Amino acid sequence: MKLFTKYNRVNITATIFVFVIGSIGFYLVLHYVLVKQLDDSLRAEQQEITGFVTQHNELPFIQNTRHQWIEIKPSAAPAIAARPHTVFLYNAREDESEPVRQLVFPIKANGAFYTVTVNKSETETEELLKLIILVTVSMIFLTLLFNYFINRRLIRRLWQPFYNTIAAIRDYRLQQPLKLRHEPIEEIGLLNDSLNAMTERINRDYLALRSLTENASHEMQTPLAVIHLKVESLLQTMERDERSVQQLMAIEDATQKLSKLHQSLLLLTKLENRQFLPNEQVNLTAVIQSWLEEKREMLGSKNIGLIVDCDQVVLPFHQHLAEILVGNLLNNAIRYTPAGGSIKITLSTKQLVITNSAANGSLDTEKLFQRFYKAGDSTEGTGLGLAIVQEICLLAGFHISYHYTASKHAFTIRFS
């Protein structure tokens, strides 16, 4: 949800709540004032009638109107005066009951007692009240509408520097520093200055780390190559002493493993530093087929059955990373598939699934993609293959998952 939408929802909800409470209070106060005016009018009529009877000792001439009428009826004894109250009387003209404000009081004229009932219709009051409420509600609606559009334009303009900052952060790359201009709005200016300083430090650290990685790569490869050449030279020139040959072969194996480990760690560092950009169109089907051609003899030597169901899939990716991704997954599949087992490769535009027979049950899903994890007591490989696969998937925006079912390992890579 966007910040503007969130603000508008809270603002409009709070405004409506305040207006509703205010409207209810306004209605009650207005109703009280209008009814009080009717009551004052009833008491004024009472004073006029009482004053006329006191002065002339006779009943006054009554002239009724549509909204006010007075009834004077003889009574055996003085009636008890009542306070003004509301009753509902039938209106023959409108054919409906309507609210009437009524005041009852006694008078005495010519030695006789009478009960006077003064009635004032509340219809006009109700209509006036409805009109006022209608005008009030209309004003509230117009105020909300006006407030919404004003806020929409104003807030968008005020927050535009913030959105510019967000866009710049979204497009930020380690290879180039982030340069945000200082904004006159204090909070946005402080944010931009802090981000500029932070990304400058990140950029310096990144350049230092990349330089260290490149230097380490160059400096380590040289002695490893020298060791490899010396061992090969010794193997060719020395006397055939079986024990010495075994020791030299062990050195050769350790050197090769160290070289692979160094290359894998270097690749992981480059992946974490985002030194690869998935900006090529890669034919993943061709990558898989090429790898299978290279490993056909190895598959045959272990008598591994191979099932391939691949659609023609081309993805925005990185050619070298695609080869590493496929190679690591399929190398693991061959390594951990028992002799006589099977491997199935399924490729579609949505996902890549590699399934292979399992020899020792499920893998540890919590440690599976950690560095240097090896299944069981295996000493083969560097233990970095799946960690590299996961980093490649993160870089490309893929999602990798593992599950074990029916004595088979299954790795699934979803492309979106």
C-alpha positions as semicolon CSV with decimal commas, in nm:
position;residue;x (nm);y (nm);z (nm)
1;M;0,000;0,000;0,000
2;K;0,133;0,343;-0,093
3;L;0,202;0,602;0,175
4;F;-0,040;0,848;0,013
5;T;-0,319;0,588;0,012
6;K;-0,250;0,499;0,375
7;Y;-0,252;0,866;0,476
8;N;-0,574;0,933;0,285
9;R;-0,749;0,637;0,444
10;V;-0,653;0,745;0,794
11;N;-0,727;1,111;0,722
12;I;-1,066;1,049;0,559
13;T;-1,168;0,795;0,826
14;A;-1,076;1,035;1,107
15;T;-1,248;1,327;0,931
16;I;-1,567;1,128;0,871
17;F;-1,566;1,012;1,234
18;V;-1,527;1,370;1,360
19;F;-1,795;1,497;1,120
20;V;-2,039;1,220;1,218
21;I;-1,994;1,288;1,589
22;G;-2,016;1,662;1,523
23;S;-2,327;1,619;1,307
24;I;-2,500;1,414;1,575
25;G;-2,413;1,676;1,835
26;F;-2,524;1,955;1,600
27;Y;-2,854;1,777;1,532
28;L;-2,926;1,729;1,903
29;V;-2,842;2,091;1,987
30;L;-3,043;2,226;1,693
31;H;-3,339;2,004;1,778
32;Y;-3,327;2,124;2,139
33;V;-3,315;2,491;2,031
34;L;-3,607;2,456;1,787
35;V;-3,821;2,266;2,039
36;K;-3,739;2,528;2,304
37;Q;-3,861;2,797;2,065
38;L;-4,188;2,608;2,023
39;D;-4,220;2,576;2,401
40;D;-4,157;2,949;2,446
41;S;-4,424;3,019;2,185
42;L;-4,670;2,790;2,370
43;R;-4,603;2,968;2,699
44;A;-4,650;3,306;2,529
45;E;-4,995;3,190;2,409
46;Q;-5,071;3,074;2,763
47;Q;-4,982;3,416;2,906
48;E;-5,195;3,596;2,646
49;I;-5,501;3,376;2,710
50;T;-5,459;3,390;3,089
51;G;-5,410;3,767;3,079
52;F;-5,718;3,818;2,858
53;V;-5,939;3,604;3,085
54;T;-5,810;3,778;3,398
55;Q;-5,880;4,119;3,249
56;H;-6,217;4,051;3,082
57;N;-6,348;3,749;3,275
58;E;-6,457;3,586;2,949
59;L;-6,318;3,349;2,694
60;P;-6,107;3,501;2,418
61;F;-6,190;3,471;2,048
62;I;-5,978;3,193;1,904
63;Q;-5,850;3,206;1,546
64;N;-5,677;2,880;1,453
65;T;-5,424;2,832;1,173
66;R;-5,287;2,528;0,994
67;H;-4,987;2,501;1,224
68;Q;-5,144;2,629;1,547
69;W;-5,482;2,562;1,698
70;I;-5,630;2,609;2,044
71;E;-5,901;2,402;2,207
72;I;-6,102;2,532;2,509
73;K;-6,325;2,277;2,681
74;P;-6,537;2,309;2,997
75;S;-6,420;2,103;3,294
76;A;-6,578;2,014;3,626
77;A;-6,266;2,104;3,820
78;P;-5,948;2,292;3,748
79;A;-5,718;2,084;3,525
80;I;-5,364;2,020;3,633
81;A;-5,123;2,229;3,431
82;A;-4,875;2,021;3,231
83;R;-4,539;2,100;3,085
84;P;-4,505;2,126;2,706
85;H;-4,478;1,781;2,552
86;T;-4,495;1,611;2,214
87;V;-4,794;1,405;2,101
88;F;-4,887;1,251;1,767
89;L;-5,222;1,361;1,626
90;Y;-5,398;1,250;1,310
91;N;-5,393;1,505;1,028
92;A;-5,695;1,446;0,805
93;R;-5,557;1,668;0,528
94;E;-5,230;1,475;0,508
95;D;-5,394;1,146;0,612
96;E;-5,118;1,069;0,856
97;S;-5,015;1,124;1,215
98;E;-4,777;1,410;1,274
99;P;-4,585;1,532;1,578
100;V;-4,746;1,818;1,770
101;R;-4,605;2,017;2,059
102;Q;-4,881;2,057;2,316
103;L;-4,943;2,263;2,633
104;V;-5,243;2,205;2,862
105;F;-5,347;2,451;3,135
106;P;-5,669;2,552;3,326
107;I;-5,856;2,888;3,323
108;K;-6,167;3,023;3,501
109;A;-6,407;3,257;3,323
110;N;-6,759;3,364;3,428
111;G;-6,734;3,136;3,731
112;A;-6,673;2,824;3,520
113;F;-6,360;2,609;3,478
114;Y;-6,210;2,539;3,138
115;T;-5,919;2,333;3,008
116;V;-5,715;2,503;2,738
117;T;-5,501;2,295;2,501
118;V;-5,259;2,488;2,281
119;N;-5,118;2,284;1,987
120;K;-4,829;2,378;1,763
121;S;-4,731;2,151;1,474
122;E;-4,370;2,035;1,466
123;T;-4,385;1,974;1,091
124;E;-4,223;2,305;1,005
125;T;-3,960;2,246;1,270
126;E;-3,890;1,897;1,137
127;E;-3,869;2,023;0,778
128;L;-3,635;2,301;0,882
129;L;-3,426;2,051;1,075
130;K;-3,408;1,818;0,773
131;L;-3,309;2,106;0,547
132;I;-3,034;2,216;0,782
133;I;-2,907;1,857;0,816
134;L;-2,913;1,815;0,436
135;V;-2,712;2,134;0,389
136;T;-2,470;2,024;0,663
137;V;-2,419;1,678;0,511
138;S;-2,368;1,833;0,167
139;M;-2,108;2,070;0,309
140;I;-1,934;1,780;0,482
141;F;-1,926;1,580;0,158
142;L;-1,794;1,877;-0,040
143;T;-1,534;1,943;0,229
144;L;-1,415;1,581;0,218
145;L;-1,404;1,584;-0,162
146;F;-1,219;1,915;-0,173
147;N;-0,982;1,799;0,101
148;Y;-0,909;1,474;-0,087
149;F;-0,815;1,643;-0,413
150;I;-0,618;1,920;-0,242
151;N;-0,427;1,662;-0,037
152;R;-0,374;1,450;-0,346
153;R;-0,207;1,732;-0,534
154;L;-0,028;1,882;-0,235
155;I;0,103;1,557;-0,086
156;R;0,219;1,425;-0,422
157;R;0,416;1,744;-0,471
158;L;0,555;1,738;-0,117
159;W;0,653;1,370;-0,137
160;Q;0,796;1,382;-0,489
161;P;1,156;1,424;-0,360
162;F;1,104;1,115;-0,144
163;Y;0,981;0,914;-0,444
164;N;1,284;1,038;-0,639
165;T;1,507;0,906;-0,362
166;I;1,329;0,569;-0,364
167;A;1,372;0,544;-0,742
168;A;1,743;0,625;-0,713
169;I;1,789;0,359;-0,442
170;R;1,602;0,103;-0,652
171;D;1,838;0,163;-0,945
172;Y;2,150;0,179;-0,727
173;R;2,445;-0,035;-0,833
174;L;2,762;-0,100;-0,637
175;Q;2,971;-0,010;-0,938
176;Q;2,860;0,353;-0,931
177;P;2,809;0,587;-0,633
178;L;2,467;0,716;-0,538
179;K;2,438;1,093;-0,578
180;L;2,121;1,243;-0,430
181;R;2,074;1,618;-0,426
182;H;2,010;1,805;-0,104
183;E;1,639;1,890;-0,075
184;P;1,500;2,202;0,096
185;I;1,263;1,985;0,302
186;E;1,466;1,915;0,615
187;E;1,368;1,548;0,663
188;I;1,420;1,455;0,296
189;G;1,748;1,649;0,287
190;L;1,873;1,464;0,597
191;L;1,769;1,131;0,443
192;N;1,949;1,205;0,115
193;D;2,266;1,322;0,290
194;S;2,270;1,010;0,509
195;L;2,215;0,783;0,208
196;N;2,491;0,957;0,014
197;A;2,734;0,908;0,302
198;M;2,629;0,547;0,358
199;T;2,653;0,444;-0,008
200;E;2,988;0,618;-0,039
201;R;3,121;0,401;0,245
202;I;2,964;0,092;0,086
203;N;3,123;0,179;-0,247
204;R;3,467;0,222;-0,088
205;D;3,432;-0,110;0,097
206;Y;3,313;-0,280;-0,220
207;L;3,608;-0,151;-0,423
208;A;3,850;-0,255;-0,148
209;L;3,695;-0,602;-0,128
210;R;3,697;-0,644;-0,506
211;S;4,061;-0,539;-0,519
212;L;4,146;-0,785;-0,240
213;T;3,957;-1,063;-0,419
214;E;4,130;-0,998;-0,750
215;N;4,472;-0,976;-0,584
216;A;4,411;-1,291;-0,380
217;S;4,296;-1,474;-0,691
218;H;4,607;-1,379;-0,882
219;E;4,851;-1,437;-0,596
220;M;4,705;-1,775;-0,495
221;Q;4,680;-1,919;-0,844
222;T;5,052;-1,875;-0,905
223;P;5,185;-2,087;-0,614
224;L;4,914;-2,347;-0,675
225;A;5,020;-2,374;-1,038
226;V;5,386;-2,404;-0,930
227;I;5,302;-2,685;-0,686
228;H;5,104;-2,864;-0,953
229;L;5,389;-2,843;-1,206
230;K;5,652;-2,951;-0,953
231;V;5,448;-3,253;-0,848
232;E;5,395;-3,357;-1,210
233;S;5,766;-3,314;-1,276
234;L;5,858;-3,528;-0,976
235;L;5,612;-3,797;-1,081
236;Q;5,775;-3,815;-1,423
237;T;6,140;-3,807;-1,314
238;M;6,158;-3,985;-0,979
239;E;6,217;-4,354;-0,936
240;R;5,911;-4,573;-0,910
241;D;5,888;-4,578;-0,534
242;E;5,526;-4,669;-0,465
243;R;5,510;-4,490;-0,131
244;S;5,660;-4,170;-0,271
245;V;5,426;-4,183;-0,569
246;Q;5,125;-4,218;-0,338
247;Q;5,241;-3,921;-0,131
248;L;5,292;-3,710;-0,442
249;M;4,949;-3,813;-0,573
250;A;4,799;-3,709;-0,238
251;I;4,972;-3,371;-0,272
252;E;4,840;-3,342;-0,627
253;D;4,484;-3,422;-0,514
254;A;4,505;-3,174;-0,227
255;T;4,641;-2,908;-0,462
256;Q;4,358;-2,961;-0,709
257;K;4,102;-2,954;-0,429
258;L;4,256;-2,633;-0,293
259;S;4,246;-2,480;-0,641
260;K;3,879;-2,574;-0,681
261;L;3,802;-2,442;-0,333
262;H;3,977;-2,116;-0,413
263;Q;3,786;-2,078;-0,740
264;S;3,455;-2,158;-0,569
265;L;3,512;-1,907;-0,288
266;L;3,617;-1,646;-0,541
267;L;3,302;-1,712;-0,743
268;L;3,086;-1,685;-0,429
269;T;3,245;-1,352;-0,343
270;K;3,180;-1,219;-0,692
271;L;2,819;-1,338;-0,676
272;E;2,762;-1,175;-0,337
273;N;2,916;-0,852;-0,468
274;R;2,686;-0,866;-0,772
275;Q;2,977;-0,859;-1,017
276;F;2,767;-1,058;-1,267
277;L;2,467;-0,910;-1,444
278;P;2,199;-1,141;-1,591
279;N;2,173;-0,936;-1,910
280;E;2,204;-1,206;-2,180
281;Q;1,949;-1,432;-2,348
282;V;2,063;-1,782;-2,250
283;N;1,938;-2,102;-2,412
284;L;1,906;-2,316;-2,099
285;T;1,804;-2,623;-2,301
286;A;2,129;-2,607;-2,497
287;V;2,330;-2,569;-2,175
288;I;2,173;-2,886;-2,031
289;Q;2,223;-3,084;-2,353
290;S;2,587;-2,974;-2,378
291;W;2,655;-3,079;-2,019
292;L;2,490;-3,419;-2,072
293;E;2,711;-3,481;-2,376
294;E;3,021;-3,415;-2,165
295;K;2,907;-3,648;-1,883
296;R;2,763;-3,931;-2,095
297;E;3,059;-4,163;-2,023
298;M;3,037;-4,097;-1,649
299;L;2,664;-4,175;-1,654
300;G;2,732;-4,495;-1,843
301;S;3,007;-4,605;-1,604
302;K;2,763;-4,593;-1,309
303;N;2,482;-4,746;-1,516
304;I;2,260;-4,447;-1,433
305;G;1,932;-4,424;-1,622
306;L;1,864;-4,079;-1,767
307;I;1,521;-3,930;-1,842
308;V;1,520;-3,590;-2,012
309;D;1,202;-3,390;-2,073
310;C;1,312;-3,042;-2,178
311;D;1,115;-2,773;-2,356
312;Q;1,299;-2,510;-2,557
313;V;1,364;-2,242;-2,292
314;V;1,548;-1,912;-2,339
315;L;1,588;-1,688;-2,032
316;P;1,744;-1,350;-1,952
317;F;2,045;-1,483;-1,763
318;H;2,426;-1,503;-1,771
319;Q;2,584;-1,774;-1,989
320;H;2,871;-1,860;-1,753
321;L;2,643;-1,864;-1,447
322;A;2,390;-2,083;-1,629
323;E;2,663;-2,338;-1,702
324;I;2,777;-2,332;-1,337
325;L;2,418;-2,366;-1,212
326;V;2,340;-2,667;-1,432
327;G;2,684;-2,821;-1,377
328;N;2,671;-2,803;-0,997
329;L;2,320;-2,948;-0,973
330;L;2,383;-3,231;-1,219
331;N;2,730;-3,310;-1,078
332;N;2,567;-3,351;-0,736
333;A;2,296;-3,568;-0,890
334;I;2,556;-3,801;-1,048
335;R;2,776;-3,803;-0,736
336;Y;2,495;-3,901;-0,498
337;T;2,300;-4,135;-0,729
338;P;2,383;-4,499;-0,650
339;A;2,492;-4,731;-0,931
340;G;2,191;-4,850;-1,126
341;G;1,983;-4,550;-1,013
342;S;1,819;-4,286;-1,228
343;I;1,823;-3,912;-1,293
344;K;1,530;-3,718;-1,438
345;I;1,561;-3,366;-1,580
346;T;1,242;-3,169;-1,649
347;L;1,262;-2,820;-1,798
348;S;0,972;-2,587;-1,880
349;T;0,933;-2,213;-1,916
350;K;0,835;-2,196;-1,548
351;Q;1,082;-2,425;-1,374
352;L;1,371;-2,670;-1,383
353;V;1,334;-2,992;-1,181
354;I;1,622;-3,237;-1,128
355;T;1,533;-3,565;-0,955
356;N;1,773;-3,846;-0,869
357;S;1,765;-4,173;-0,677
358;A;1,873;-4,146;-0,314
359;A;2,104;-4,386;-0,132
360;N;2,101;-4,251;0,225
361;G;1,766;-4,083;0,279
362;S;1,680;-3,713;0,291
363;L;1,937;-3,433;0,306
364;D;1,946;-3,187;0,596
365;T;1,719;-2,909;0,468
366;E;1,842;-2,661;0,731
367;K;2,209;-2,694;0,629
368;L;2,166;-2,794;0,265
369;F;2,255;-2,456;0,114
370;Q;2,515;-2,361;0,374
371;R;2,881;-2,341;0,281
372;F;3,089;-2,659;0,318
373;Y;2,786;-2,880;0,375
374;K;2,842;-3,238;0,259
375;A;2,593;-3,523;0,274
376;G;2,696;-3,809;0,503
377;D;3,067;-3,882;0,521
378;S;3,141;-3,773;0,165
379;T;3,486;-3,631;0,104
380;E;3,426;-3,543;-0,260
381;G;3,378;-3,187;-0,375
382;T;3,427;-2,864;-0,184
383;G;3,087;-2,842;-0,017
384;L;3,023;-2,510;-0,191
385;G;2,827;-2,627;-0,494
386;L;2,476;-2,574;-0,357
387;A;2,576;-2,249;-0,184
388;I;2,689;-2,122;-0,525
389;V;2,365;-2,244;-0,684
390;Q;2,161;-2,055;-0,425
391;E;2,359;-1,733;-0,478
392;I;2,314;-1,761;-0,855
393;C;1,938;-1,807;-0,805
394;L;1,923;-1,501;-0,579
395;L;2,113;-1,295;-0,835
396;A;1,884;-1,406;-1,121
397;G;1,561;-1,371;-0,921
398;F;1,496;-1,748;-0,920
399;H;1,368;-1,954;-0,627
400;I;1,530;-2,289;-0,543
401;S;1,377;-2,554;-0,318
402;Y;1,448;-2,913;-0,217
403;H;1,219;-3,199;-0,123
404;Y;1,257;-3,571;-0,067
405;T;0,989;-3,818;-0,166
406;A;0,969;-4,184;-0,271
407;S;1,344;-4,232;-0,204
408;K;1,434;-3,955;-0,447
409;H;1,604;-3,616;-0,408
410;A;1,437;-3,336;-0,605
411;F;1,570;-2,984;-0,663
412;T;1,325;-2,735;-0,815
413;I;1,422;-2,395;-0,955
414;R;1,129;-2,164;-1,030
415;F;1,212;-1,891;-1,278
416;S;0,953;-1,638;-1,154
